[in-house]
Amino acid sequence: MSLATLRRELRSKRDPEKARLLSRFFKTGPGEYGEGDHFLGISVPVIRALIRAHKELSEQDAFQLLQSAWHEERLAASIILVRSATRGSDKDRARIAKRYLASTAWINNWDIVDTSAPQIIGAWLEKRPRDILDRLAKNPDLWKRRIAIVSTLWFIRQNDLDDCFRISTILMKDQHDLIHKACGWMLREAGKRDRRRLTAFLNQYRHLMPRTMLRYAIEKYPDADRKRFLRIDFVSQNHPHNPSSVR
């Protein structure tokens, strides 16, 4: 199947009503994080099924598709890139990862990042220096910062937790709720591997941690422990680290 065929198949599945719902869900209004994005209204399982049926789509096809104005086509591109990176050699993975990082203008919503960053960036960095994650975490671009923390999921699954805690510390003062949620999610995953280490981290940073990050991080704790963490006296309402001051 050619890339043109995939585009036709995707667009044949469009659902205007679902597209309207997705536009609201992914915050595409003026000033919102997904401002100006366009949706066909296609579910992720349908997108994945189309891609599974056509294994000949290449890395080059994916990077071309990634520049689409349609959200679902960019998501499809990220899924194809994950497949190419997973099946490729070390050299292939490095090439894809570097081009992925050069293409972040189109990796521009949380579902696209979360679908691709661990398997593309995390897997590439498994046996390499990871200082690039620190640079991404300090970047003014929201999606690069999310790539930085979500990429650590790959390491967490290998019981390698250092990067998750380090990048979460860098992002502790971040002003965006999507970063708070991503950090809390990664911390929760790290806690599944080492609850004692997560507890120590939470105790150390509880006065700086945004409440959303904390809520996500403690989701798997017993109810009594969650209540104890949430009773902590957080920073004042006017402090820039307080999540209520940035919403």
PDB file of N, CA and C in Angstrom, residues 50-84:
ATOM      1  N   LEU A  50      -5.300  -0.258  10.512  1.00  0.00           N
ATOM      2  CA  LEU A  50      -4.893   0.079   9.143  1.00  0.00           C
ATOM      3  C   LEU A  50      -3.384  -0.071   8.971  1.00  0.00           C
ATOM      4  N   ILE A  51      -2.643   0.364   9.957  1.00  0.00           N
ATOM      5  CA  ILE A  51      -1.180   0.283   9.864  1.00  0.00           C
ATOM      6  C   ILE A  51      -0.715  -1.168   9.922  1.00  0.00           C
ATOM      7  N   ARG A  52      -1.323  -1.967  10.799  1.00  0.00           N
ATOM      8  CA  ARG A  52      -0.941  -3.382  10.887  1.00  0.00           C
ATOM      9  C   ARG A  52      -1.176  -4.109   9.574  1.00  0.00           C
ATOM     10  N   ALA A  53      -2.194  -3.701   8.865  1.00  0.00           N
ATOM     11  CA  ALA A  53      -2.536  -4.379   7.608  1.00  0.00           C
ATOM     12  C   ALA A  53      -1.573  -4.042   6.479  1.00  0.00           C
ATOM     13  N   HIS A  54      -0.736  -3.046   6.681  1.00  0.00           N
ATOM     14  CA  HIS A  54       0.135  -2.570   5.602  1.00  0.00           C
ATOM     15  C   HIS A  54       1.550  -2.368   6.132  1.00  0.00           C
ATOM     16  N   LYS A  55       2.282  -3.463   6.170  1.00  0.00           N
ATOM     17  CA  LYS A  55       3.613  -3.467   6.772  1.00  0.00           C
ATOM     18  C   LYS A  55       4.679  -2.834   5.889  1.00  0.00           C
ATOM     19  N   GLU A  56       4.328  -2.529   4.652  1.00  0.00           N
ATOM     20  CA  GLU A  56       5.342  -2.001   3.735  1.00  0.00           C
ATOM     21  C   GLU A  56       5.591  -0.504   3.900  1.00  0.00           C
ATOM     22  N   LEU A  57       4.778   0.168   4.690  1.00  0.00           N
ATOM     23  CA  LEU A  57       4.994   1.597   4.896  1.00  0.00           C
ATOM     24  C   LEU A  57       6.336   1.818   5.585  1.00  0.00           C
ATOM     25  N   SER A  58       7.101   2.739   5.063  1.00  0.00           N
ATOM     26  CA  SER A  58       8.500   2.897   5.468  1.00  0.00           C
ATOM     27  C   SER A  58       8.703   4.073   6.416  1.00  0.00           C
ATOM     28  N   GLU A  59       9.907   4.137   6.922  1.00  0.00           N
ATOM     29  CA  GLU A  59      10.345   5.286   7.717  1.00  0.00           C
ATOM     30  C   GLU A  59      10.160   6.591   6.944  1.00  0.00           C
ATOM     31  N   GLN A  60      10.521   6.579   5.670  1.00  0.00           N
ATOM     32  CA  GLN A  60      10.375   7.790   4.860  1.00  0.00           C
ATOM     33  C   GLN A  60       8.907   8.172   4.702  1.00  0.00           C
ATOM     34  N   ASP A  61       8.050   7.169   4.499  1.00  0.00           N
ATOM     35  CA  ASP A  61       6.610   7.436   4.446  1.00  0.00           C
ATOM     36  C   ASP A  61       6.146   8.103   5.739  1.00  0.00           C
ATOM     37  N   ALA A  62       6.643   7.576   6.855  1.00  0.00           N
ATOM     38  CA  ALA A  62       6.208   8.084   8.153  1.00  0.00           C
ATOM     39  C   ALA A  62       6.605   9.539   8.350  1.00  0.00           C
ATOM     40  N   PHE A  63       7.835   9.881   8.014  1.00  0.00           N
ATOM     41  CA  PHE A  63       8.257  11.269   8.206  1.00  0.00           C
ATOM     42  C   PHE A  63       7.512  12.220   7.269  1.00  0.00           C
ATOM     43  N   GLN A  64       7.139  11.722   6.106  1.00  0.00           N
ATOM     44  CA  GLN A  64       6.314  12.547   5.217  1.00  0.00           C
ATOM     45  C   GLN A  64       4.921  12.748   5.818  1.00  0.00           C
ATOM     46  N   LEU A  65       4.345  11.650   6.324  1.00  0.00           N
ATOM     47  CA  LEU A  65       3.007  11.716   6.913  1.00  0.00           C
ATOM     48  C   LEU A  65       2.998  12.571   8.178  1.00  0.00           C
ATOM     49  N   LEU A  66       4.116  12.592   8.885  1.00  0.00           N
ATOM     50  CA  LEU A  66       4.202  13.340  10.135  1.00  0.00           C
ATOM     51  C   LEU A  66       3.931  14.832   9.939  1.00  0.00           C
ATOM     52  N   GLN A  67       4.135  15.323   8.734  1.00  0.00           N
ATOM     53  CA  GLN A  67       3.941  16.750   8.469  1.00  0.00           C
ATOM     54  C   GLN A  67       2.496  17.093   8.075  1.00  0.00           C
ATOM     55  N   SER A  68       1.598  16.137   8.250  1.00  0.00           N
ATOM     56  CA  SER A  68       0.194  16.359   7.911  1.00  0.00           C
ATOM     57  C   SER A  68      -0.460  17.372   8.851  1.00  0.00           C
ATOM     58  N   ALA A  69      -1.436  18.072   8.336  1.00  0.00           N
ATOM     59  CA  ALA A  69      -2.248  18.962   9.179  1.00  0.00           C
ATOM     60  C   ALA A  69      -3.235  18.182  10.037  1.00  0.00           C
ATOM     61  N   TRP A  70      -3.487  16.903   9.684  1.00  0.00           N
ATOM     62  CA  TRP A  70      -4.461  16.090  10.412  1.00  0.00           C
ATOM     63  C   TRP A  70      -3.786  15.363  11.571  1.00  0.00           C
ATOM     64  N   HIS A  71      -4.371  15.508  12.741  1.00  0.00           N
ATOM     65  CA  HIS A  71      -3.824  14.900  13.951  1.00  0.00           C
ATOM     66  C   HIS A  71      -3.675  13.386  13.803  1.00  0.00           C
ATOM     67  N   GLU A  72      -4.712  12.733  13.320  1.00  0.00           N
ATOM     68  CA  GLU A  72      -4.666  11.267  13.215  1.00  0.00           C
ATOM     69  C   GLU A  72      -3.581  10.790  12.262  1.00  0.00           C
ATOM     70  N   GLU A  73      -3.284  11.560  11.241  1.00  0.00           N
ATOM     71  CA  GLU A  73      -2.212  11.174  10.317  1.00  0.00           C
ATOM     72  C   GLU A  73      -0.850  11.322  10.989  1.00  0.00           C
ATOM     73  N   ARG A  74      -0.684  12.345  11.814  1.00  0.00           N
ATOM     74  CA  ARG A  74       0.571  12.480  12.552  1.00  0.00           C
ATOM     75  C   ARG A  74       0.710  11.364  13.584  1.00  0.00           C
ATOM     76  N   LEU A  75      -0.394  11.005  14.215  1.00  0.00           N
ATOM     77  CA  LEU A  75      -0.362   9.884  15.155  1.00  0.00           C
ATOM     78  C   LEU A  75      -0.013   8.594  14.423  1.00  0.00           C
ATOM     79  N   ALA A  76      -0.614   8.377  13.268  1.00  0.00           N
ATOM     80  CA  ALA A  76      -0.286   7.199  12.460  1.00  0.00           C
ATOM     81  C   ALA A  76       1.196   7.183  12.111  1.00  0.00           C
ATOM     82  N   ALA A  77       1.733   8.341  11.761  1.00  0.00           N
ATOM     83  CA  ALA A  77       3.160   8.429  11.437  1.00  0.00           C
ATOM     84  C   ALA A  77       4.012   8.007  12.622  1.00  0.00           C
ATOM     85  N   SER A  78       3.623   8.440  13.818  1.00  0.00           N
ATOM     86  CA  SER A  78       4.410   8.080  15.002  1.00  0.00           C
ATOM     87  C   SER A  78       4.370   6.575  15.253  1.00  0.00           C
ATOM     88  N   ILE A  79       3.245   5.941  14.977  1.00  0.00           N
ATOM     89  CA  ILE A  79       3.125   4.490  15.155  1.00  0.00           C
ATOM     90  C   ILE A  79       4.008   3.757  14.146  1.00  0.00           C
ATOM     91  N   ILE A  80       4.033   4.235  12.912  1.00  0.00           N
ATOM     92  CA  ILE A  80       4.902   3.630  11.894  1.00  0.00           C
ATOM     93  C   ILE A  80       6.366   3.797  12.277  1.00  0.00           C
ATOM     94  N   LEU A  81       6.726   4.953  12.808  1.00  0.00           N
ATOM     95  CA  LEU A  81       8.114   5.181  13.222  1.00  0.00           C
ATOM     96  C   LEU A  81       8.515   4.257  14.362  1.00  0.00           C
ATOM     97  N   VAL A  82       7.611   4.034  15.299  1.00  0.00           N
ATOM     98  CA  VAL A  82       7.898   3.080  16.376  1.00  0.00           C
ATOM     99  C   VAL A  82       8.147   1.698  15.797  1.00  0.00           C
ATOM    100  N   ARG A  83       7.323   1.292  14.865  1.00  0.00           N
ATOM    101  CA  ARG A  83       7.506  -0.017  14.233  1.00  0.00           C
ATOM    102  C   ARG A  83       8.850  -0.095  13.526  1.00  0.00           C
ATOM    103  N   SER A  84       9.204   0.945  12.787  1.00  0.00           N
ATOM    104  CA  SER A  84      10.478   0.948  12.061  1.00  0.00           C
ATOM    105  C   SER A  84      11.656   0.910  13.022  1.00  0.00           C
TER     106      SER A  84
END
